[in-house]
Amino acid sequence: MEMPIADVRVLNRRERLVAGLRAILPGDAVIDDVAETRAYECDALTAYRCPPMAVVLPRSTSEVAAVLRFCHDEGVPVVPRGAGTSLAGGALPTADCVILGVARMTEVLETDLDNRFIRVETGRTNLSVTGAVEEDGFFYAPDPSSQLACAIAGNIAMNSGGAHCLKYGVTTNNLLGATVVLMDGTVITLGGAHLDAPGLDLLGVICGSEGQLGVVTEATLRILPKPEGARPVLMGFDSSEVAGECVGDIIRAGILPVAIEFMDRPCIRACEAFAHAGYPDCEALLIVEVEGSDAEIDAQLEAITAIARRHNPVALRESGSAEESAAIWKGRKSAFGAMGQINDYICLDGTIPIGELPGVLRRIGDLARGYGLEVANVFHAGDGNMHPLILFNANQPGELEKAEDLGADILRLCVEVGGCLSGEHGVGVEKRDLMTDQYAAEDLEAQMRVKDAFDPKWLLNPAKVFPLAVSASRRAA
Amino acid sequence: MTPTRKDTVMQPTSEADLAEAIRGANGALAIRGGGTRPLGRPVAGEALSTAALSGVRLYEPGALTLVVGAGTPVAEVEALLASENQRLPFEPMDHRGLTGTDGIPTVGGMVAANASGPRRVQAGACRDSMIGVRFVDGTGAVVKNGGRVMKNVTGYDLVKLLAGSWGTLGVLTEVGFKLLPAPAAAATLRLADLDDATAVRAMASALTSPFEVSGAAHLPGAGTFLRLEGLEAQVAYRAGRLVDRLAPFGRAEVERAPAAVAARWAAIRDVATFHGTPGDVWRVSVKPSDGPLVAARAQADAVQYDWGGGLVWLRMPEGTDLRARLGDLPGHATLVRATAETRARLAPFPPEPAPVAALASALRAKFDPRGILNPGLMAP
Ligand SMILES: Cc1cc2nc3c(=O)[nH]c(=O)nc-3n(C[C@H](O)[C@H](O)[C@H](O)COP(=O)(O)OP(=O)(O)OC[C@H]3O[C@@H](n4cnc5c(N)ncnc54)[C@H](O)[C@@H]3O)c2cc1C
Ligand SMILES: Cc1cc2nc3c(=O)[nH]c(=O)nc-3n(C[C@H](O)[C@H](O)[C@H](O)COP(=O)(O)OP(=O)(O)OC[C@H]3O[C@@H](n4cnc5c(N)ncnc54)[C@H](O)[C@@H]3O)c2cc1C
């Protein structure tokens, strides 16, 4: 992955710049020791690494503002960082940058159950937002699989999703307000406990902007009352076409499950070997979960299994208890771990129109054979967000590159059938150079104009999202 | 090809036509969908209608997705979806009765206003259901963002930016939506005789229950209304549980007849009690528990609460500066119905803090450098 050449005008002033940061932050909030900055050299896309010039860990919005004002005036690039779990290299440093981590900003600032919101500092982890309101019977809906580790900061920047977003939406649909610090140190507040402020929807465009428009320090989030209960049903089919049709029929029947997860045979086998969840050995497996009281769940599952039966399932297992539910989810939840045991893998994140599923799976199979690699598919079938896992051996020279090329081909295929490069992980550096496959020059120009308005010097999270050639003139200016 | 002119209204028949018209414009353009609404600051300019940019581009019921031309009448979309037992989740209002206008509301106008009705509390706003846009910006460039799939985080979310931009960043040509299945059954619960503050507490109790209340409105004098939707058995069960939960606020009556439930919520959505009445109409959005405070400070001629108290519709004597009465209450007040003189004097859109206003004008300058798209419409 090509990154811009580090700015020698910055690197030459390293000591003075670090001293400048020390002057505006408490001593322990600035890290420039080479060994310690290594901890920040990558995010969860570990194939790419670059230690930053320095790391700052401020404790308040005003400290964040002071850092940004300083870096702005000195022309130093800044890379915001939450928990570093990005799979797209969104938090990858450049050698001349300051990493601005919000990990020390984890407070709950306000909880208001009657008005159904919580206001938190963005370094707080996703799961601990739910943790703060769970005893009162509430939860925060977006639930990325990384929720134990990832921070609300990164969730907002990537507009992260989760297994339950078919019903509850993704981060942007659950974000009511934010405090944002612009690159020049200006602090703005957008939205709040009220809905739909008139005026341009700046909150909507900041969410998903991958840390390139401002640093989000506080967030007002929608919390929801917990459903009375939830229960899954597992169904196996001997072709992915049929599984795909079954998904369409369930949705057309007017039932909105909270989750519809799909796994193909390579994925089923790996999960079974790893987790012994008792999955049938078949071409395609669906896990469909619904919510409500026991009686409501029964009514919905009855309708769903009736539809499934019309498609001649090779397996149909309705959960009757919490243990059975856990068993059904066990394999799916261990999918990534199971793959990690047997192989190195790249996790893709394209979205396709649901109707294209069977054709796309077939063509992914063909592409993989062409490269001599194996792909296992696990994905959120209700919304078309696919996670093909490309299996490879990192110790074998050339395999990573081959896997990346296959990944690019698969993502181009997603675009070709009417979908997109990323459903929830973001572009980062990983998909940056594919953006021209999805967007015409005018489309990228329009997005870059937004960046121009928020960060005219293009100092925030440089070299992400837009292909380097496309953004070159702006970054040089 | 030159855009068709109908009387003095420009009416491009394709996206390319529209782009040409905007490139060739040498003055301000007043953009119209159905042209049903004299809103925001009055705009002087040549009328540009999107009415001919209509039609369904793609409808996949099994994928809950729809893409339509921006000039398509909202009613046409709703009829199409109803034929498949689906619907737009956000329940857009028909504002014609409120504003005393006629014409045919379009998808572009609905989106440009980010218009959302009572179901906003449960299903989100118009912008939350939008998955893609195509538009022509003020330079005449055709831009697309998002698309036809439900989950998409590829690049910046200009879909959100265009929703609620009132035509000031670009003229929409096509919009993609994710849909919801229409429920098999619905019910309205009504509590009588609650004062405003108690009604808001009752609505909070309902909205914090696990029963997925999809409407919570209080019409002083008429009652406090809560809506449930779902499968037949589900609605029956939830209605029973909710009546029990609300017992401290009185005994709720349950209405189950589909036509009556639909009529009730259409009336709430369209603020029917204000139709044909004199005075200005304001729309105030606040934290739900602040709703009664809004009414107390406003001393309005009439009040209706939606969104559990968070959306307050107020009928005020003509020309009243409501914002001065509300003071520093967090939230915002928009002037929805008033004479052109009042709209020119009192900003229809609430003023923004200086750094936010600076960002907004920087964005407008980027997307519409000549300042020709509905210039000044959103000006505070
Ligand atoms: C095992 C695993 C499973 C995952 N599962 C999912 C999943 O199910 N769904 C999903 O959507 N994602 C998933 N992810 C991806 C990742 O967890 C999300 O993208 C997450 O939101 C990143 O959060 P973070 O705090 O770790 O952010 P980081 O990795 O630190 O940063 C991510 C981006 O956010 C920016 N950023 C960070 N903080 C700020 C801030 N304060 N202001 C502005 N920008 C900021 C960064 O610059 C970067 O561009 C998974 C990752 C892993 C490793
Ligand atoms: C302050 C205010 C608040 C409102 N709140 C709500 C609400 O909460 N819920 C609700 O349902 N309705 C609301 N409305 C009404 C909403 O404006 C109408 O539902 C809708 O705009 C009518 O469609 P139309 O085609 O007649 O629009 P028009 O009256 O023609 O246009 C409405 C606005 O949209 C712009 N516009 C129209 N088409 C396009 C296009 N293709 N591209 C770009 N811009 C375009 C116009 O320039 C104009 O500014 C509100 C209106 C106002 C003024």
PDB file of C-alpha atoms in Angstrom, chain A residues 110 112-117 138 158-159 161-162 165-170 172-173 182 186-190 193-205 207-210 212-213 225-228 248 251-252 254-256 291-293 296 299-300 351-354 356 380 382-383 385 417-427 435 438-440 442-443 446-447 449-454 465-466, chain B residues 60-64 84-86 114 116 120-122 125 127-129 135 137 139 141-158 160-161 163-166 168-169 178 180-183 201 204-205 207-212 231 233-235 237-238 241 283 285-290 307 310 330-334 349-350 352-353 355-356 359-364 366-368 378:
ATOM      1  CA  GLU A 110     -25.461  11.940  31.236  1.00  0.00           C
ATOM      2  CA  ASP A 112     -31.662   9.982  30.640  1.00  0.00           C
ATOM      3  CA  LEU A 113     -33.885   6.934  30.497  1.00  0.00           C
ATOM      4  CA  ASP A 114     -37.181   8.810  30.066  1.00  0.00           C
ATOM      5  CA  ASN A 115     -35.826  10.618  27.026  1.00  0.00           C
ATOM      6  CA  ARG A 116     -33.986   7.487  25.899  1.00  0.00           C
ATOM      7  CA  PHE A 117     -30.463   8.804  25.451  1.00  0.00           C
ATOM      8  CA  PHE A 138     -31.903  -0.609  28.096  1.00  0.00           C
ATOM      9  CA  MET A 158     -16.704   4.219  10.410  1.00  0.00           C
ATOM     10  CA  ASN A 159     -20.490   4.273  10.808  1.00  0.00           C
ATOM     11  CA  GLY A 161     -22.889  -1.878  11.928  1.00  0.00           C
ATOM     12  CA  GLY A 162     -23.589  -5.175  13.602  1.00  0.00           C
ATOM     13  CA  CYS A 165     -28.798  -3.660  12.154  1.00  0.00           C
ATOM     14  CA  LEU A 166     -31.503  -5.086   9.895  1.00  0.00           C
ATOM     15  CA  LYS A 167     -33.943  -4.004  12.574  1.00  0.00           C
ATOM     16  CA  TYR A 168     -32.102  -1.304  14.503  1.00  0.00           C
ATOM     17  CA  GLY A 169     -29.961   0.400  11.867  1.00  0.00           C
ATOM     18  CA  VAL A 170     -26.269   1.238  12.008  1.00  0.00           C
ATOM     19  CA  THR A 172     -25.687   6.885  12.078  1.00  0.00           C
ATOM     20  CA  ASN A 173     -29.298   5.905  12.810  1.00  0.00           C
ATOM     21  CA  LEU A 182     -12.238  20.755  13.905  1.00  0.00           C
ATOM     22  CA  THR A 186     -12.775  25.033  16.872  1.00  0.00           C
ATOM     23  CA  VAL A 187     -15.253  23.066  19.010  1.00  0.00           C
ATOM     24  CA  ILE A 188     -18.752  22.566  17.607  1.00  0.00           C
ATOM     25  CA  THR A 189     -21.780  20.765  18.989  1.00  0.00           C
ATOM     26  CA  LEU A 190     -24.258  19.185  16.612  1.00  0.00           C
ATOM     27  CA  ALA A 193     -31.285  15.142  22.859  1.00  0.00           C
ATOM     28  CA  HIS A 194     -33.760  16.637  20.365  1.00  0.00           C
ATOM     29  CA  LEU A 195     -34.267  15.274  16.844  1.00  0.00           C
ATOM     30  CA  ASP A 196     -33.530  16.495  13.327  1.00  0.00           C
ATOM     31  CA  ALA A 197     -32.040  19.938  13.684  1.00  0.00           C
ATOM     32  CA  PRO A 198     -32.841  21.949  10.558  1.00  0.00           C
ATOM     33  CA  GLY A 199     -29.879  23.272   8.656  1.00  0.00           C
ATOM     34  CA  LEU A 200     -27.455  21.058   6.790  1.00  0.00           C
ATOM     35  CA  ASP A 201     -27.038  17.638   8.404  1.00  0.00           C
ATOM     36  CA  LEU A 202     -23.393  17.992   9.399  1.00  0.00           C
ATOM     37  CA  LEU A 203     -23.747  15.236  11.996  1.00  0.00           C
ATOM     38  CA  GLY A 204     -24.865  12.873   9.239  1.00  0.00           C
ATOM     39  CA  VAL A 205     -21.836  13.611   7.112  1.00  0.00           C
ATOM     40  CA  CYS A 207     -20.612   9.994  10.850  1.00  0.00           C
ATOM     41  CA  GLY A 208     -18.740   7.697   8.492  1.00  0.00           C
ATOM     42  CA  SER A 209     -16.128  10.285   7.493  1.00  0.00           C
ATOM     43  CA  GLU A 210     -13.288   8.118   8.836  1.00  0.00           C
ATOM     44  CA  GLN A 212     -11.084  13.130   8.193  1.00  0.00           C
ATOM     45  CA  LEU A 213     -13.470  15.970   9.075  1.00  0.00           C
ATOM     46  CA  PRO A 225     -35.639  -0.656  25.945  1.00  0.00           C
ATOM     47  CA  LYS A 226     -34.538  -4.268  25.794  1.00  0.00           C
ATOM     48  CA  PRO A 227     -36.925  -6.640  24.035  1.00  0.00           C
ATOM     49  CA  GLU A 228     -38.626  -9.194  26.246  1.00  0.00           C
ATOM     50  CA  GLY A 248     -36.451 -12.920   0.145  1.00  0.00           C
ATOM     51  CA  ILE A 251     -38.867 -10.432   4.098  1.00  0.00           C
ATOM     52  CA  ARG A 252     -41.744 -10.274   1.621  1.00  0.00           C
ATOM     53  CA  GLY A 254     -43.815  -8.903   6.285  1.00  0.00           C
ATOM     54  CA  ILE A 255     -41.665 -10.333   9.054  1.00  0.00           C
ATOM     55  CA  LEU A 256     -38.663  -8.306  10.068  1.00  0.00           C
ATOM     56  CA  GLU A 291     -37.605 -10.819  19.202  1.00  0.00           C
ATOM     57  CA  GLY A 292     -40.540 -10.321  21.539  1.00  0.00           C
ATOM     58  CA  SER A 293     -42.409 -12.149  24.277  1.00  0.00           C
ATOM     59  CA  GLU A 296     -44.785 -13.315  19.929  1.00  0.00           C
ATOM     60  CA  ALA A 299     -45.962 -16.634  16.206  1.00  0.00           C
ATOM     61  CA  GLN A 300     -43.079 -15.212  14.169  1.00  0.00           C
ATOM     62  CA  THR A 351     -22.459  -5.244  -0.006  1.00  0.00           C
ATOM     63  CA  ILE A 352     -24.593  -6.633  -2.829  1.00  0.00           C
ATOM     64  CA  PRO A 353     -28.289  -6.441  -3.693  1.00  0.00           C
ATOM     65  CA  ILE A 354     -29.774  -9.488  -1.946  1.00  0.00           C
ATOM     66  CA  GLU A 356     -27.636 -11.186  -6.604  1.00  0.00           C
ATOM     67  CA  HIS A 380     -25.580 -10.582   7.012  1.00  0.00           C
ATOM     68  CA  GLY A 382     -30.933  -9.508   5.389  1.00  0.00           C
ATOM     69  CA  ASP A 383     -28.989  -6.466   4.256  1.00  0.00           C
ATOM     70  CA  ASN A 385     -23.455  -7.157   3.581  1.00  0.00           C
ATOM     71  CA  VAL A 417     -23.732  -6.113  -9.574  1.00  0.00           C
ATOM     72  CA  GLY A 418     -24.964  -2.854  -8.050  1.00  0.00           C
ATOM     73  CA  GLY A 419     -23.408  -3.023  -4.592  1.00  0.00           C
ATOM     74  CA  CYS A 420     -20.494  -1.288  -2.906  1.00  0.00           C
ATOM     75  CA  LEU A 421     -16.957  -1.778  -1.600  1.00  0.00           C
ATOM     76  CA  SER A 422     -17.755  -1.516   2.074  1.00  0.00           C
ATOM     77  CA  GLY A 423     -20.877  -2.166   4.115  1.00  0.00           C
ATOM     78  CA  GLU A 424     -19.477  -1.433   7.557  1.00  0.00           C
ATOM     79  CA  HIS A 425     -15.674  -1.516   7.867  1.00  0.00           C
ATOM     80  CA  GLY A 426     -14.919   1.633   5.894  1.00  0.00           C
ATOM     81  CA  VAL A 427     -12.425   2.436   3.148  1.00  0.00           C
ATOM     82  CA  MET A 435     -12.723   3.979  -4.956  1.00  0.00           C
ATOM     83  CA  GLN A 438     -17.250   2.633  -7.528  1.00  0.00           C
ATOM     84  CA  TYR A 439     -17.227   6.387  -8.065  1.00  0.00           C
ATOM     85  CA  ALA A 440     -16.784   8.633 -11.076  1.00  0.00           C
ATOM     86  CA  GLU A 442     -17.391  14.000 -10.108  1.00  0.00           C
ATOM     87  CA  ASP A 443     -18.576  11.773  -7.259  1.00  0.00           C
ATOM     88  CA  ALA A 446     -18.059  16.178  -4.408  1.00  0.00           C
ATOM     89  CA  GLN A 447     -16.824  14.189  -1.402  1.00  0.00           C
ATOM     90  CA  ARG A 449     -15.214  19.314  -1.388  1.00  0.00           C
ATOM     91  CA  VAL A 450     -16.714  18.341   1.955  1.00  0.00           C
ATOM     92  CA  LYS A 451     -13.210  17.656   3.218  1.00  0.00           C
ATOM     93  CA  ASP A 452     -12.104  21.057   1.838  1.00  0.00           C
ATOM     94  CA  ALA A 453     -14.820  22.787   3.872  1.00  0.00           C
ATOM     95  CA  PHE A 454     -13.989  21.043   7.163  1.00  0.00           C
ATOM     96  CA  VAL A 465     -10.381   7.108   1.634  1.00  0.00           C
ATOM     97  CA  PHE A 466      -9.320   8.937  -1.567  1.00  0.00           C
TER      98      PHE A 466
ATOM     99  CA  GLU B  60     -37.288  -5.065  -5.206  1.00  0.00           C
ATOM    100  CA  PRO B  61     -39.825  -6.064  -2.566  1.00  0.00           C
ATOM    101  CA  GLY B  62     -37.730  -9.071  -1.497  1.00  0.00           C
ATOM    102  CA  ALA B  63     -34.806  -6.761  -0.780  1.00  0.00           C
ATOM    103  CA  LEU B  64     -36.918  -3.966   0.741  1.00  0.00           C
ATOM    104  CA  GLU B  84     -46.777  -5.214  -2.020  1.00  0.00           C
ATOM    105  CA  ASN B  85     -47.738  -4.618   1.610  1.00  0.00           C
ATOM    106  CA  GLN B  86     -44.739  -2.398   2.180  1.00  0.00           C
ATOM    107  CA  ASN B 114     -36.260  15.530   5.476  1.00  0.00           C
ATOM    108  CA  SER B 116     -40.886  12.609   8.858  1.00  0.00           C
ATOM    109  CA  ARG B 120     -40.041   9.010  13.524  1.00  0.00           C
ATOM    110  CA  VAL B 121     -39.727   7.909  17.167  1.00  0.00           C
ATOM    111  CA  GLN B 122     -39.470   4.280  16.210  1.00  0.00           C
ATOM    112  CA  ALA B 125     -36.360  10.144   9.945  1.00  0.00           C
ATOM    113  CA  ARG B 127     -32.820  10.521   6.008  1.00  0.00           C
ATOM    114  CA  ASP B 128     -32.496   7.277   7.988  1.00  0.00           C
ATOM    115  CA  SER B 129     -34.353   5.386   5.261  1.00  0.00           C
ATOM    116  CA  PHE B 135     -28.178  15.085  -7.895  1.00  0.00           C
ATOM    117  CA  ASP B 137     -24.919  20.497  -8.076  1.00  0.00           C
ATOM    118  CA  THR B 139     -21.952  23.848 -11.244  1.00  0.00           C
ATOM    119  CA  ALA B 141     -22.025  18.373 -12.316  1.00  0.00           C
ATOM    120  CA  VAL B 142     -23.974  15.130 -11.914  1.00  0.00           C
ATOM    121  CA  VAL B 143     -23.089  13.419  -8.633  1.00  0.00           C
ATOM    122  CA  LYS B 144     -24.090  10.074  -7.180  1.00  0.00           C
ATOM    123  CA  ASN B 145     -23.644   8.859  -3.626  1.00  0.00           C
ATOM    124  CA  GLY B 146     -24.749   5.668  -1.949  1.00  0.00           C
ATOM    125  CA  GLY B 147     -26.823   3.420  -4.169  1.00  0.00           C
ATOM    126  CA  ARG B 148     -29.377   0.656  -3.945  1.00  0.00           C
ATOM    127  CA  VAL B 149     -27.996  -1.430  -1.096  1.00  0.00           C
ATOM    128  CA  MET B 150     -28.950  -1.091   2.543  1.00  0.00           C
ATOM    129  CA  LYS B 151     -25.493  -0.987   4.043  1.00  0.00           C
ATOM    130  CA  ASN B 152     -22.893   1.258   2.520  1.00  0.00           C
ATOM    131  CA  VAL B 153     -20.048   3.120   4.178  1.00  0.00           C
ATOM    132  CA  THR B 154     -17.957   3.611   1.056  1.00  0.00           C
ATOM    133  CA  GLY B 155     -16.762   7.215   1.177  1.00  0.00           C
ATOM    134  CA  TYR B 156     -18.556  10.155   2.770  1.00  0.00           C
ATOM    135  CA  ASP B 157     -22.296  10.044   3.358  1.00  0.00           C
ATOM    136  CA  LEU B 158     -23.576  12.765   1.036  1.00  0.00           C
ATOM    137  CA  LYS B 160     -27.446  12.545   4.675  1.00  0.00           C
ATOM    138  CA  LEU B 161     -26.021  15.885   3.612  1.00  0.00           C
ATOM    139  CA  ALA B 163     -31.505  15.175   2.942  1.00  0.00           C
ATOM    140  CA  GLY B 164     -32.900  18.327   4.488  1.00  0.00           C
ATOM    141  CA  SER B 165     -30.743  20.624   2.352  1.00  0.00           C
ATOM    142  CA  TRP B 166     -33.833  22.207   0.749  1.00  0.00           C
ATOM    143  CA  THR B 168     -29.455  24.506  -1.681  1.00  0.00           C
ATOM    144  CA  LEU B 169     -26.622  22.051  -2.437  1.00  0.00           C
ATOM    145  CA  LYS B 178     -34.972   1.087   2.225  1.00  0.00           C
ATOM    146  CA  LEU B 180     -40.389  -1.745   5.761  1.00  0.00           C
ATOM    147  CA  PRO B 181     -43.087  -4.379   5.534  1.00  0.00           C
ATOM    148  CA  ALA B 182     -46.502  -2.938   6.392  1.00  0.00           C
ATOM    149  CA  PRO B 183     -47.731  -4.564   9.593  1.00  0.00           C
ATOM    150  CA  ARG B 201     -44.739  11.165  31.386  1.00  0.00           C
ATOM    151  CA  ALA B 204     -42.295   8.254  28.130  1.00  0.00           C
ATOM    152  CA  SER B 205     -43.540   5.206  30.005  1.00  0.00           C
ATOM    153  CA  LEU B 207     -41.834   4.592  24.719  1.00  0.00           C
ATOM    154  CA  THR B 208     -39.534   2.992  27.277  1.00  0.00           C
ATOM    155  CA  SER B 209     -41.548  -0.242  27.272  1.00  0.00           C
ATOM    156  CA  PRO B 210     -40.418  -3.180  25.124  1.00  0.00           C
ATOM    157  CA  PHE B 211     -43.587  -2.950  23.011  1.00  0.00           C
ATOM    158  CA  GLU B 212     -42.147  -0.915  20.136  1.00  0.00           C
ATOM    159  CA  LEU B 231     -48.686  -9.242  13.751  1.00  0.00           C
ATOM    160  CA  ALA B 233     -51.377 -11.717  17.965  1.00  0.00           C
ATOM    161  CA  GLN B 234     -48.533  -9.377  18.776  1.00  0.00           C
ATOM    162  CA  VAL B 235     -50.684  -6.245  18.750  1.00  0.00           C
ATOM    163  CA  TYR B 237     -50.725  -8.992  23.447  1.00  0.00           C
ATOM    164  CA  ARG B 238     -48.910  -5.668  23.493  1.00  0.00           C
ATOM    165  CA  ARG B 241     -49.601  -5.241  28.466  1.00  0.00           C
ATOM    166  CA  ARG B 283     -42.667  23.360  14.652  1.00  0.00           C
ATOM    167  CA  SER B 285     -38.104  20.038  18.333  1.00  0.00           C
ATOM    168  CA  VAL B 286     -36.835  19.532  21.887  1.00  0.00           C
ATOM    169  CA  LYS B 287     -35.974  16.814  24.350  1.00  0.00           C
ATOM    170  CA  PRO B 288     -39.394  15.160  24.907  1.00  0.00           C
ATOM    171  CA  SER B 289     -39.608  16.044  28.604  1.00  0.00           C
ATOM    172  CA  ASP B 290     -39.136  19.735  27.671  1.00  0.00           C
ATOM    173  CA  TRP B 307     -42.795  12.243  19.189  1.00  0.00           C
ATOM    174  CA  GLY B 310     -40.296  16.081  21.483  1.00  0.00           C
ATOM    175  CA  PRO B 330     -32.056  23.469  23.901  1.00  0.00           C
ATOM    176  CA  GLY B 331     -33.663  22.510  20.596  1.00  0.00           C
ATOM    177  CA  HIS B 332     -34.935  24.478  17.639  1.00  0.00           C
ATOM    178  CA  ALA B 333     -38.007  26.224  16.288  1.00  0.00           C
ATOM    179  CA  THR B 334     -38.955  26.364  12.590  1.00  0.00           C
ATOM    180  CA  PHE B 349     -34.982  28.341   9.934  1.00  0.00           C
ATOM    181  CA  PRO B 350     -33.359  28.741  13.336  1.00  0.00           C
ATOM    182  CA  GLU B 352     -26.958  28.416  13.940  1.00  0.00           C
ATOM    183  CA  PRO B 353     -23.914  28.990  16.150  1.00  0.00           C
ATOM    184  CA  PRO B 355     -18.786  28.033  13.570  1.00  0.00           C
ATOM    185  CA  VAL B 356     -21.609  25.754  12.352  1.00  0.00           C
ATOM    186  CA  LEU B 359     -19.205  25.326   7.839  1.00  0.00           C
ATOM    187  CA  ALA B 360     -22.632  25.370   6.213  1.00  0.00           C
ATOM    188  CA  SER B 361     -21.798  28.360   4.076  1.00  0.00           C
ATOM    189  CA  ALA B 362     -18.412  26.877   3.151  1.00  0.00           C
ATOM    190  CA  LEU B 363     -20.257  23.754   1.963  1.00  0.00           C
ATOM    191  CA  ARG B 364     -22.767  25.804  -0.027  1.00  0.00           C
ATOM    192  CA  LYS B 366     -18.343  24.476  -2.691  1.00  0.00           C
ATOM    193  CA  PHE B 367     -21.497  22.865  -4.093  1.00  0.00           C
ATOM    194  CA  ASP B 368     -23.085  25.990  -5.483  1.00  0.00           C
ATOM    195  CA  MET B 378     -32.302  28.482   4.533  1.00  0.00           C
TER     196      MET B 378
END
